[in-house]
mmCIF file with all atom_site columns, C-alpha atoms in Angstrom:
data_model
loop_
_atom_site.group_PDB
_atom_site.id
_atom_site.type_symbol
_atom_site.label_atom_id
_atom_site.label_alt_id
_atom_site.label_comp_id
_atom_site.label_asym_id
_atom_site.label_entity_id
_atom_site.label_seq_id
_atom_site.pdbx_PDB_ins_code
_atom_site.Cartn_x
_atom_site.Cartn_y
_atom_site.Cartn_z
_atom_site.occupancy
_atom_site.B_iso_or_equiv
_atom_site.pdbx_formal_charge
_atom_site.auth_seq_id
_atom_site.auth_comp_id
_atom_site.auth_asym_id
_atom_site.auth_atom_id
_atom_site.pdbx_PDB_model_num
ATOM 1   C CA . MET V 1 1   ? -0.141  -0.112  0.221  1.00 0.00 ? 357 MET V CA 1
ATOM 2   C CA . THR V 1 2   ? 0.921   3.425   -0.319 1.00 0.00 ? 358 THR V CA 1
ATOM 3   C CA . GLY V 1 3   ? -0.566  4.682   2.937  1.00 0.00 ? 359 GLY V CA 1
ATOM 4   C CA . TRP V 1 4   ? -2.425  4.429   5.217  1.00 0.00 ? 360 TRP V CA 1
ATOM 5   C CA . GLU V 1 5   ? -5.356  6.590   5.108  1.00 0.00 ? 361 GLU V CA 1
ATOM 6   C CA . PHE V 1 6   ? -7.284  3.786   3.074  1.00 0.00 ? 362 PHE V CA 1
ATOM 7   C CA . LEU V 1 7   ? -7.097  1.215   5.871  1.00 0.00 ? 363 LEU V CA 1
ATOM 8   C CA . GLN V 1 8   ? -10.091 0.550   7.409  1.00 0.00 ? 364 GLN V CA 1
ATOM 9   C CA . ASP V 1 9   ? -9.134  -0.755  11.180 1.00 0.00 ? 365 ASP V CA 1
ATOM 10  C CA . VAL V 1 10  ? -6.075  -1.013  12.787 1.00 0.00 ? 366 VAL V CA 1
ATOM 11  C CA . LEU V 1 11  ? -5.847  -5.220  14.427 1.00 0.00 ? 367 LEU V CA 1
ATOM 12  C CA . LEU V 1 12  ? -3.851  -5.299  17.397 1.00 0.00 ? 368 LEU V CA 1
ATOM 13  C CA . VAL V 1 13  ? -2.047  -9.257  17.676 1.00 0.00 ? 369 VAL V CA 1
ATOM 14  C CA . ASP V 1 14  ? -0.029  -9.886  20.630 1.00 0.00 ? 370 ASP V CA 1
ATOM 15  C CA . GLN V 1 15  ? 0.391   -12.410 23.540 1.00 0.00 ? 371 GLN V CA 1
ATOM 16  C CA . SER V 1 16  ? -2.034  -11.812 25.684 1.00 0.00 ? 372 SER V CA 1
ATOM 17  C CA . PRO V 1 17  ? -4.457  -15.045 27.241 1.00 0.00 ? 373 PRO V CA 1
ATOM 18  C CA . ILE V 1 18  ? -7.643  -15.094 25.152 1.00 0.00 ? 374 ILE V CA 1
ATOM 19  C CA . GLY V 1 19  ? -9.627  -17.947 27.564 1.00 0.00 ? 375 GLY V CA 1
ATOM 20  C CA . ARG V 1 20  ? -9.477  -17.539 30.921 1.00 0.00 ? 376 ARG V CA 1
ATOM 21  C CA . THR V 1 21  ? -11.410 -20.690 31.764 1.00 0.00 ? 377 THR V CA 1
ATOM 22  C CA . PRO V 1 22  ? -11.781 -24.430 30.020 1.00 0.00 ? 378 PRO V CA 1
ATOM 23  C CA . ARG V 1 23  ? -14.261 -23.617 28.349 1.00 0.00 ? 379 ARG V CA 1
ATOM 24  C CA . SER V 1 24  ? -12.917 -21.811 25.085 1.00 0.00 ? 380 SER V CA 1
ATOM 25  C CA . ASN V 1 25  ? -10.518 -24.097 22.845 1.00 0.00 ? 381 ASN V CA 1
ATOM 26  C CA . PRO V 1 26  ? -9.164  -23.234 19.542 1.00 0.00 ? 382 PRO V CA 1
ATOM 27  C CA . VAL V 1 27  ? -11.457 -24.817 17.792 1.00 0.00 ? 383 VAL V CA 1
ATOM 28  C CA . THR V 1 28  ? -14.187 -23.039 18.553 1.00 0.00 ? 384 THR V CA 1
ATOM 29  C CA . TYR V 1 29  ? -12.340 -20.374 18.111 1.00 0.00 ? 385 TYR V CA 1
ATOM 30  C CA . ILE V 1 30  ? -11.606 -19.919 14.625 1.00 0.00 ? 386 ILE V CA 1
ATOM 31  C CA . LYS V 1 31  ? -15.318 -21.382 14.082 1.00 0.00 ? 387 LYS V CA 1
ATOM 32  C CA . ALA V 1 32  ? -14.004 -25.188 12.330 1.00 0.00 ? 388 ALA V CA 1
ATOM 33  C CA . PHE V 1 33  ? -16.841 -26.077 14.910 1.00 0.00 ? 389 PHE V CA 1
ATOM 34  C CA . ASP V 1 34  ? -19.452 -25.521 13.223 1.00 0.00 ? 390 ASP V CA 1
ATOM 35  C CA . GLY V 1 35  ? -18.704 -27.482 10.263 1.00 0.00 ? 391 GLY V CA 1
ATOM 36  C CA . ILE V 1 36  ? -17.805 -30.950 12.457 1.00 0.00 ? 392 ILE V CA 1
ATOM 37  C CA . ARG V 1 37  ? -20.950 -30.685 14.616 1.00 0.00 ? 393 ARG V CA 1
ATOM 38  C CA . GLU V 1 38  ? -23.516 -30.857 11.335 1.00 0.00 ? 394 GLU V CA 1
ATOM 39  C CA . LEU V 1 39  ? -21.262 -33.387 10.229 1.00 0.00 ? 395 LEU V CA 1
ATOM 40  C CA . MET V 1 40  ? -21.828 -35.429 13.258 1.00 0.00 ? 396 MET V CA 1
ATOM 41  C CA . ALA V 1 41  ? -26.131 -34.487 13.181 1.00 0.00 ? 397 ALA V CA 1
ATOM 42  C CA . SER V 1 42  ? -25.633 -35.788 9.637  1.00 0.00 ? 398 SER V CA 1
ATOM 43  C CA . LEU V 1 43  ? -25.095 -39.847 10.454 1.00 0.00 ? 399 LEU V CA 1
ATOM 44  C CA . PRO V 1 44  ? -27.571 -42.160 10.880 1.00 0.00 ? 400 PRO V CA 1
ATOM 45  C CA . GLU V 1 45  ? -28.116 -42.871 14.461 1.00 0.00 ? 401 GLU V CA 1
ATOM 46  C CA . SER V 1 46  ? -27.645 -39.305 15.553 1.00 0.00 ? 402 SER V CA 1
ATOM 47  C CA . GLN V 1 47  ? -31.208 -38.999 13.202 1.00 0.00 ? 403 GLN V CA 1
ATOM 48  C CA . LYS V 1 48  ? -32.675 -41.818 14.273 1.00 0.00 ? 404 LYS V CA 1
ATOM 49  C CA . ARG V 1 49  ? -31.910 -39.907 17.796 1.00 0.00 ? 405 ARG V CA 1
ATOM 50  C CA . GLY V 1 50  ? -33.417 -36.765 16.436 1.00 0.00 ? 406 GLY V CA 1
ATOM 51  C CA . PHE V 1 51  ? -29.876 -35.199 17.254 1.00 0.00 ? 407 PHE V CA 1
ATOM 52  C CA . THR V 1 52  ? -28.933 -31.557 15.709 1.00 0.00 ? 408 THR V CA 1
ATOM 53  C CA . ALA V 1 53  ? -25.391 -30.430 15.202 1.00 0.00 ? 409 ALA V CA 1
ATOM 54  C CA . GLY V 1 54  ? -26.569 -28.369 18.604 1.00 0.00 ? 410 GLY V CA 1
ATOM 55  C CA . HIS V 1 55  ? -26.957 -31.600 20.307 1.00 0.00 ? 411 HIS V CA 1
ATOM 56  C CA . PHE V 1 56  ? -23.155 -31.741 19.737 1.00 0.00 ? 412 PHE V CA 1
ATOM 57  C CA . SER V 1 57  ? -22.116 -28.250 21.272 1.00 0.00 ? 413 SER V CA 1
ATOM 58  C CA . PHE V 1 58  ? -21.263 -27.945 24.400 1.00 0.00 ? 414 PHE V CA 1
ATOM 59  C CA . ASN V 1 59  ? -22.186 -24.073 24.589 1.00 0.00 ? 415 ASN V CA 1
ATOM 60  C CA . ILE V 1 60  ? -25.949 -24.481 24.423 1.00 0.00 ? 416 ILE V CA 1
ATOM 61  C CA . PRO V 1 61  ? -28.175 -27.521 26.395 1.00 0.00 ? 417 PRO V CA 1
ATOM 62  C CA . GLY V 1 62  ? -29.502 -30.587 24.454 1.00 0.00 ? 418 GLY V CA 1
ATOM 63  C CA . GLY V 1 63  ? -26.760 -33.199 23.986 1.00 0.00 ? 419 GLY V CA 1
ATOM 64  C CA . ARG V 1 64  ? -23.885 -31.602 26.758 1.00 0.00 ? 420 ARG V CA 1
ATOM 65  C CA . CYS V 1 65  ? -24.046 -33.007 29.880 1.00 0.00 ? 421 CYS V CA 1
ATOM 66  C CA . GLU V 1 66  ? -26.016 -30.171 32.046 1.00 0.00 ? 422 GLU V CA 1
ATOM 67  C CA . THR V 1 67  ? -24.074 -31.161 35.652 1.00 0.00 ? 423 THR V CA 1
ATOM 68  C CA . CYS V 1 68  ? -21.606 -29.348 34.687 1.00 0.00 ? 424 CYS V CA 1
ATOM 69  C CA . GLN V 1 69  ? -22.742 -27.302 31.523 1.00 0.00 ? 425 GLN V CA 1
ATOM 70  C CA . GLY V 1 70  ? -20.470 -28.495 29.291 1.00 0.00 ? 426 GLY V CA 1
ATOM 71  C CA . SER V 1 71  ? -17.112 -27.905 30.431 1.00 0.00 ? 427 SER V CA 1
ATOM 72  C CA . GLY V 1 72  ? -16.302 -30.861 31.320 1.00 0.00 ? 428 GLY V CA 1
ATOM 73  C CA . PHE V 1 73  ? -14.959 -29.704 34.667 1.00 0.00 ? 429 PHE V CA 1
ATOM 74  C CA . GLU V 1 74  ? -16.362 -28.443 38.140 1.00 0.00 ? 430 GLU V CA 1
ATOM 75  C CA . LYS V 1 75  ? -15.221 -25.442 39.615 1.00 0.00 ? 431 LYS V CA 1
ATOM 76  C CA . VAL V 1 76  ? -13.872 -25.899 42.924 1.00 0.00 ? 432 VAL V CA 1
ATOM 77  C CA . GLU V 1 77  ? -13.110 -22.442 45.044 1.00 0.00 ? 433 GLU V CA 1
ATOM 78  C CA . MET V 1 78  ? -10.075 -21.620 47.363 1.00 0.00 ? 434 MET V CA 1
ATOM 79  C CA . GLN V 1 79  ? -9.834  -18.909 49.734 1.00 0.00 ? 435 GLN V CA 1
ATOM 80  C CA . PHE V 1 80  ? -6.168  -18.308 49.465 1.00 0.00 ? 436 PHE V CA 1
ATOM 81  C CA . LEU V 1 81  ? -5.302  -19.835 46.502 1.00 0.00 ? 437 LEU V CA 1
ATOM 82  C CA . SER V 1 82  ? -7.111  -19.333 42.515 1.00 0.00 ? 438 SER V CA 1
ATOM 83  C CA . ASP V 1 83  ? -9.210  -21.422 41.684 1.00 0.00 ? 439 ASP V CA 1
ATOM 84  C CA . ILE V 1 84  ? -8.820  -25.758 40.645 1.00 0.00 ? 440 ILE V CA 1
ATOM 85  C CA . PHE V 1 85  ? -11.169 -26.759 37.855 1.00 0.00 ? 441 PHE V CA 1
ATOM 86  C CA . VAL V 1 86  ? -11.467 -31.381 38.599 1.00 0.00 ? 442 VAL V CA 1
ATOM 87  C CA . ALA V 1 87  ? -12.976 -33.682 35.921 1.00 0.00 ? 443 ALA V CA 1
ATOM 88  C CA . CYS V 1 88  ? -17.229 -33.503 35.709 1.00 0.00 ? 444 CYS V CA 1
ATOM 89  C CA . PRO V 1 89  ? -18.317 -36.341 38.252 1.00 0.00 ? 445 PRO V CA 1
ATOM 90  C CA . GLU V 1 90  ? -21.140 -37.662 35.348 1.00 0.00 ? 446 GLU V CA 1
ATOM 91  C CA . CYS V 1 91  ? -19.599 -37.265 32.150 1.00 0.00 ? 447 CYS V CA 1
ATOM 92  C CA . GLU V 1 92  ? -15.940 -37.872 33.482 1.00 0.00 ? 448 GLU V CA 1
ATOM 93  C CA . GLY V 1 93  ? -14.753 -34.851 30.903 1.00 0.00 ? 449 GLY V CA 1
ATOM 94  C CA . ALA V 1 94  ? -16.084 -35.345 27.746 1.00 0.00 ? 450 ALA V CA 1
ATOM 95  C CA . ARG V 1 95  ? -18.455 -32.816 28.714 1.00 0.00 ? 451 ARG V CA 1
ATOM 96  C CA . PHE V 1 96  ? -21.391 -34.638 26.285 1.00 0.00 ? 452 PHE V CA 1
ATOM 97  C CA . ARG V 1 97  ? -24.354 -37.126 27.757 1.00 0.00 ? 453 ARG V CA 1
ATOM 98  C CA . HIS V 1 98  ? -23.740 -40.880 27.336 1.00 0.00 ? 454 HIS V CA 1
ATOM 99  C CA . GLU V 1 99  ? -26.944 -40.596 24.894 1.00 0.00 ? 455 GLU V CA 1
ATOM 100 C CA . VAL V 1 100 ? -25.074 -38.169 22.275 1.00 0.00 ? 456 VAL V CA 1
ATOM 101 C CA . LEU V 1 101 ? -21.886 -40.180 23.160 1.00 0.00 ? 457 LEU V CA 1
ATOM 102 C CA . GLU V 1 102 ? -22.972 -42.964 21.635 1.00 0.00 ? 458 GLU V CA 1
ATOM 103 C CA . VAL V 1 103 ? -22.800 -41.532 18.586 1.00 0.00 ? 459 VAL V CA 1
ATOM 104 C CA . ARG V 1 104 ? -19.742 -41.902 17.086 1.00 0.00 ? 460 ARG V CA 1
ATOM 105 C CA . TYR V 1 105 ? -18.332 -40.700 12.522 1.00 0.00 ? 461 TYR V CA 1
ATOM 106 C CA . ARG V 1 106 ? -15.637 -43.711 12.052 1.00 0.00 ? 462 ARG V CA 1
ATOM 107 C CA . GLY V 1 107 ? -15.752 -45.132 14.934 1.00 0.00 ? 463 GLY V CA 1
ATOM 108 C CA . CYS V 1 108 ? -15.092 -42.004 16.791 1.00 0.00 ? 464 CYS V CA 1
ATOM 109 C CA . THR V 1 109 ? -17.313 -39.301 18.887 1.00 0.00 ? 465 THR V CA 1
ATOM 110 C CA . ILE V 1 110 ? -17.215 -35.573 19.677 1.00 0.00 ? 466 ILE V CA 1
ATOM 111 C CA . THR V 1 111 ? -15.326 -36.093 22.448 1.00 0.00 ? 467 THR V CA 1
ATOM 112 C CA . ASP V 1 112 ? -12.898 -38.681 20.275 1.00 0.00 ? 468 ASP V CA 1
ATOM 113 C CA . VAL V 1 113 ? -12.534 -35.222 17.614 1.00 0.00 ? 469 VAL V CA 1
ATOM 114 C CA . LEU V 1 114 ? -11.885 -32.870 20.333 1.00 0.00 ? 470 LEU V CA 1
ATOM 115 C CA . GLN V 1 115 ? -8.905  -34.719 21.483 1.00 0.00 ? 471 GLN V CA 1
ATOM 116 C CA . GLN V 1 116 ? -7.565  -34.712 18.575 1.00 0.00 ? 472 GLN V CA 1
ATOM 117 C CA . THR V 1 117 ? -4.129  -32.870 16.891 1.00 0.00 ? 473 THR V CA 1
ATOM 118 C CA . VAL V 1 118 ? -4.696  -30.853 13.948 1.00 0.00 ? 474 VAL V CA 1
ATOM 119 C CA . THR V 1 119 ? -2.297  -32.496 12.312 1.00 0.00 ? 475 THR V CA 1
ATOM 120 C CA . GLU V 1 120 ? -4.923  -35.443 12.966 1.00 0.00 ? 476 GLU V CA 1
ATOM 121 C CA . ALA V 1 121 ? -8.088  -34.453 12.477 1.00 0.00 ? 477 ALA V CA 1
ATOM 122 C CA . LEU V 1 122 ? -6.640  -33.369 9.240  1.00 0.00 ? 478 LEU V CA 1
ATOM 123 C CA . ALA V 1 123 ? -6.311  -36.843 7.746  1.00 0.00 ? 479 ALA V CA 1
ATOM 124 C CA . PHE V 1 124 ? -9.069  -38.004 9.701  1.00 0.00 ? 480 PHE V CA 1
ATOM 125 C CA . PHE V 1 125 ? -11.108 -35.414 7.459  1.00 0.00 ? 481 PHE V CA 1
ATOM 126 C CA . HIS V 1 126 ? -9.335  -35.775 4.600  1.00 0.00 ? 482 HIS V CA 1
ATOM 127 C CA . ASP V 1 127 ? -12.494 -35.777 2.035  1.00 0.00 ? 483 ASP V CA 1
ATOM 128 C CA . THR V 1 128 ? -14.118 -33.470 3.761  1.00 0.00 ? 484 THR V CA 1
ATOM 129 C CA . LEU V 1 129 ? -13.024 -30.070 2.565  1.00 0.00 ? 485 LEU V CA 1
ATOM 130 C CA . ALA V 1 130 ? -14.973 -27.974 4.075  1.00 0.00 ? 486 ALA V CA 1
ATOM 131 C CA . ILE V 1 131 ? -14.212 -29.214 7.463  1.00 0.00 ? 487 ILE V CA 1
ATOM 132 C CA . ARG V 1 132 ? -10.210 -29.227 6.389  1.00 0.00 ? 488 ARG V CA 1
ATOM 133 C CA . HIS V 1 133 ? -10.398 -25.854 4.715  1.00 0.00 ? 489 HIS V CA 1
ATOM 134 C CA . ALA V 1 134 ? -11.442 -24.676 8.456  1.00 0.00 ? 490 ALA V CA 1
ATOM 135 C CA . LEU V 1 135 ? -8.309  -26.334 9.639  1.00 0.00 ? 491 LEU V CA 1
ATOM 136 C CA . GLN V 1 136 ? -6.227  -25.385 7.470  1.00 0.00 ? 492 GLN V CA 1
ATOM 137 C CA . PRO V 1 137 ? -5.400  -21.454 8.718  1.00 0.00 ? 493 PRO V CA 1
ATOM 138 C CA . LEU V 1 138 ? -3.850  -23.395 12.419 1.00 0.00 ? 494 LEU V CA 1
ATOM 139 C CA . GLN V 1 139 ? -1.351  -25.645 10.001 1.00 0.00 ? 495 GLN V CA 1
ATOM 140 C CA . GLU V 1 140 ? -0.313  -22.964 8.291  1.00 0.00 ? 496 GLU V CA 1
ATOM 141 C CA . VAL V 1 141 ? 0.580   -20.722 11.435 1.00 0.00 ? 497 VAL V CA 1
ATOM 142 C CA . GLY V 1 142 ? 2.082   -23.722 12.938 1.00 0.00 ? 498 GLY V CA 1
ATOM 143 C CA . LEU V 1 143 ? -0.297  -24.539 15.082 1.00 0.00 ? 499 LEU V CA 1
ATOM 144 C CA . ASP V 1 144 ? -0.778  -28.239 14.364 1.00 0.00 ? 500 ASP V CA 1
ATOM 145 C CA . TYR V 1 145 ? 0.247   -29.836 16.940 1.00 0.00 ? 501 TYR V CA 1
ATOM 146 C CA . ILE V 1 146 ? -2.117  -28.499 19.707 1.00 0.00 ? 502 ILE V CA 1
ATOM 147 C CA . ARG V 1 147 ? -5.644  -30.391 20.863 1.00 0.00 ? 503 ARG V CA 1
ATOM 148 C CA . LEU V 1 148 ? -9.275  -29.013 18.866 1.00 0.00 ? 504 LEU V CA 1
ATOM 149 C CA . GLY V 1 149 ? -10.150 -29.194 22.805 1.00 0.00 ? 505 GLY V CA 1
ATOM 150 C CA . GLN V 1 150 ? -7.127  -28.366 23.766 1.00 0.00 ? 506 GLN V CA 1
ATOM 151 C CA . PRO V 1 151 ? -8.473  -25.203 26.977 1.00 0.00 ? 507 PRO V CA 1
ATOM 152 C CA . LEU V 1 152 ? -7.246  -21.804 25.349 1.00 0.00 ? 508 LEU V CA 1
ATOM 153 C CA . ASN V 1 153 ? -5.933  -20.940 28.938 1.00 0.00 ? 509 ASN V CA 1
ATOM 154 C CA . THR V 1 154 ? -2.943  -24.384 29.105 1.00 0.00 ? 510 THR V CA 1
ATOM 155 C CA . LEU V 1 155 ? -2.181  -22.339 25.624 1.00 0.00 ? 511 LEU V CA 1
ATOM 156 C CA . SER V 1 156 ? 1.267   -19.921 25.762 1.00 0.00 ? 512 SER V CA 1
ATOM 157 C CA . GLY V 1 157 ? 1.509   -16.027 24.443 1.00 0.00 ? 513 GLY V CA 1
ATOM 158 C CA . GLY V 1 158 ? 2.736   -17.060 21.172 1.00 0.00 ? 514 GLY V CA 1
ATOM 159 C CA . GLU V 1 159 ? 0.683   -20.150 21.129 1.00 0.00 ? 515 GLU V CA 1
ATOM 160 C CA . SER V 1 160 ? -2.249  -17.414 21.396 1.00 0.00 ? 516 SER V CA 1
ATOM 161 C CA . GLN V 1 161 ? -0.956  -14.640 19.376 1.00 0.00 ? 517 GLN V CA 1
ATOM 162 C CA . ARG V 1 162 ? -0.712  -17.204 16.924 1.00 0.00 ? 518 ARG V CA 1
ATOM 163 C CA . LEU V 1 163 ? -3.975  -18.920 16.982 1.00 0.00 ? 519 LEU V CA 1
ATOM 164 C CA . LYS V 1 164 ? -5.075  -15.114 16.547 1.00 0.00 ? 520 LYS V CA 1
ATOM 165 C CA . LEU V 1 165 ? -3.475  -14.808 13.078 1.00 0.00 ? 521 LEU V CA 1
ATOM 166 C CA . ALA V 1 166 ? -5.756  -17.881 12.173 1.00 0.00 ? 522 ALA V CA 1
ATOM 167 C CA . SER V 1 167 ? -8.363  -16.183 13.224 1.00 0.00 ? 523 SER V CA 1
ATOM 168 C CA . HIS V 1 168 ? -7.775  -13.469 11.074 1.00 0.00 ? 524 HIS V CA 1
ATOM 169 C CA . LEU V 1 169 ? -7.016  -16.603 8.058  1.00 0.00 ? 525 LEU V CA 1
ATOM 170 C CA . SER V 1 170 ? -9.344  -18.237 8.636  1.00 0.00 ? 526 SER V CA 1
ATOM 171 C CA . ARG V 1 171 ? -12.341 -15.213 7.449  1.00 0.00 ? 527 ARG V CA 1
ATOM 172 C CA . SER V 1 172 ? -12.697 -13.103 5.167  1.00 0.00 ? 528 SER V CA 1
ATOM 173 C CA . GLN V 1 173 ? -11.023 -9.724  6.649  1.00 0.00 ? 529 GLN V CA 1
ATOM 174 C CA . GLY V 1 174 ? -12.510 -6.597  4.133  1.00 0.00 ? 530 GLY V CA 1
ATOM 175 C CA . GLY V 1 175 ? -10.373 -4.414  4.987  1.00 0.00 ? 531 GLY V CA 1
ATOM 176 C CA . PRO V 1 176 ? -7.575  -3.642  3.919  1.00 0.00 ? 532 PRO V CA 1
ATOM 177 C CA . HIS V 1 177 ? -6.728  -3.233  8.171  1.00 0.00 ? 533 HIS V CA 1
ATOM 178 C CA . LEU V 1 178 ? -3.027  -2.653  9.616  1.00 0.00 ? 534 LEU V CA 1
ATOM 179 C CA . PHE V 1 179 ? -2.358  -5.551  12.070 1.00 0.00 ? 535 PHE V CA 1
ATOM 180 C CA . ILE V 1 180 ? 0.011   -4.780  14.331 1.00 0.00 ? 536 ILE V CA 1
ATOM 181 C CA . PHE V 1 181 ? 2.096   -8.394  15.211 1.00 0.00 ? 537 PHE V CA 1
ATOM 182 C CA . ASP V 1 182 ? 4.127   -7.948  18.997 1.00 0.00 ? 538 ASP V CA 1
ATOM 183 C CA . GLU V 1 183 ? 7.498   -10.129 19.005 1.00 0.00 ? 539 GLU V CA 1
ATOM 184 C CA . PRO V 1 184 ? 5.384   -13.587 17.570 1.00 0.00 ? 540 PRO V CA 1
ATOM 185 C CA . THR V 1 185 ? 8.985   -14.223 16.472 1.00 0.00 ? 541 THR V CA 1
ATOM 186 C CA . THR V 1 186 ? 10.192  -14.985 19.870 1.00 0.00 ? 542 THR V CA 1
ATOM 187 C CA . GLY V 1 187 ? 10.814  -18.606 21.120 1.00 0.00 ? 543 GLY V CA 1
ATOM 188 C CA . LEU V 1 188 ? 10.227  -19.889 17.906 1.00 0.00 ? 544 LEU V CA 1
ATOM 189 C CA . HIS V 1 189 ? 12.590  -22.312 16.148 1.00 0.00 ? 545 HIS V CA 1
ATOM 190 C CA . PHE V 1 190 ? 14.289  -21.326 12.980 1.00 0.00 ? 546 PHE V CA 1
ATOM 191 C CA . GLU V 1 191 ? 12.124  -23.143 11.342 1.00 0.00 ? 547 GLU V CA 1
ATOM 192 C CA . ASP V 1 192 ? 8.460   -22.202 12.814 1.00 0.00 ? 548 ASP V CA 1
ATOM 193 C CA . ILE V 1 193 ? 9.558   -19.070 12.069 1.00 0.00 ? 549 ILE V CA 1
ATOM 194 C CA . HIS V 1 194 ? 9.946   -19.437 8.356  1.00 0.00 ? 550 HIS V CA 1
ATOM 195 C CA . THR V 1 195 ? 5.480   -21.443 8.728  1.00 0.00 ? 551 THR V CA 1
ATOM 196 C CA . LEU V 1 196 ? 4.894   -17.985 10.527 1.00 0.00 ? 552 LEU V CA 1
ATOM 197 C CA . MET V 1 197 ? 6.504   -16.457 7.700  1.00 0.00 ? 553 MET V CA 1
ATOM 198 C CA . LYS V 1 198 ? 4.352   -17.411 5.108  1.00 0.00 ? 554 LYS V CA 1
ATOM 199 C CA . ALA V 1 199 ? 0.907   -16.997 7.588  1.00 0.00 ? 555 ALA V CA 1
ATOM 200 C CA . LEU V 1 200 ? 2.324   -13.415 7.146  1.00 0.00 ? 556 LEU V CA 1
ATOM 201 C CA . GLN V 1 201 ? 2.936   -13.521 3.701  1.00 0.00 ? 557 GLN V CA 1
ATOM 202 C CA . ARG V 1 202 ? -0.693  -14.235 2.931  1.00 0.00 ? 558 ARG V CA 1
ATOM 203 C CA . LEU V 1 203 ? -2.860  -11.416 4.975  1.00 0.00 ? 559 LEU V CA 1
ATOM 204 C CA . LEU V 1 204 ? 0.072   -9.137  2.838  1.00 0.00 ? 560 LEU V CA 1
ATOM 205 C CA . GLU V 1 205 ? -1.295  -11.055 -0.516 1.00 0.00 ? 561 GLU V CA 1
ATOM 206 C CA . GLN V 1 206 ? -4.705  -9.978  0.815  1.00 0.00 ? 562 GLN V CA 1
ATOM 207 C CA . GLY V 1 207 ? -4.338  -6.372  0.626  1.00 0.00 ? 563 GLY V CA 1
ATOM 208 C CA . HIS V 1 208 ? -3.299  -5.948  4.934  1.00 0.00 ? 564 HIS V CA 1
ATOM 209 C CA . SER V 1 209 ? -1.023  -3.819  6.085  1.00 0.00 ? 565 SER V CA 1
ATOM 210 C CA . LEU V 1 210 ? 2.210   -5.024  8.736  1.00 0.00 ? 566 LEU V CA 1
ATOM 211 C CA . LEU V 1 211 ? 3.803   -3.882  11.346 1.00 0.00 ? 567 LEU V CA 1
ATOM 212 C CA . VAL V 1 212 ? 5.853   -6.178  13.358 1.00 0.00 ? 568 VAL V CA 1
#
């Protein structure tokens, strides 16, 4: 770009935490969970039971475990220490009702899918283009090793920053925008930096400006 006067927005992509509780995870943050839920709802067993995509969401009533309200954990408040989270005694951390977990795709329940890494999920959904396309940004920013359902509060600052980048890559930005990145290569291996640079190049090719 020749100048910033045409920029519609300035977006800061820093290393601040994204989520502070175990409820949030990468696959919901980048909006890739919708396609997975729709696929599970389209299975014959789901059709027979009257399950919709909503039954495979842990954020709304229906298929989630109501004891923990889909978090998979119960919070134990400590008087003088930080609160701790323990596995739900009803679903044992699975987050869903037992009936929902009886629906399987290629032998895997919805909880099993959330336990997969990005690399494993890309192979698992090798013939489902929409889901692969939604997950691809995580691989492009070098987060192919994280689990789809990994709590966001367990990610490092650098991982949170790259997840924010993946979120921007996964949707149409409009724009153009100015993206400001705060030390995105700190602590990364040279190969990871090479992967990150290719992701940043994609933003440039989309017409955005970068300040790193």
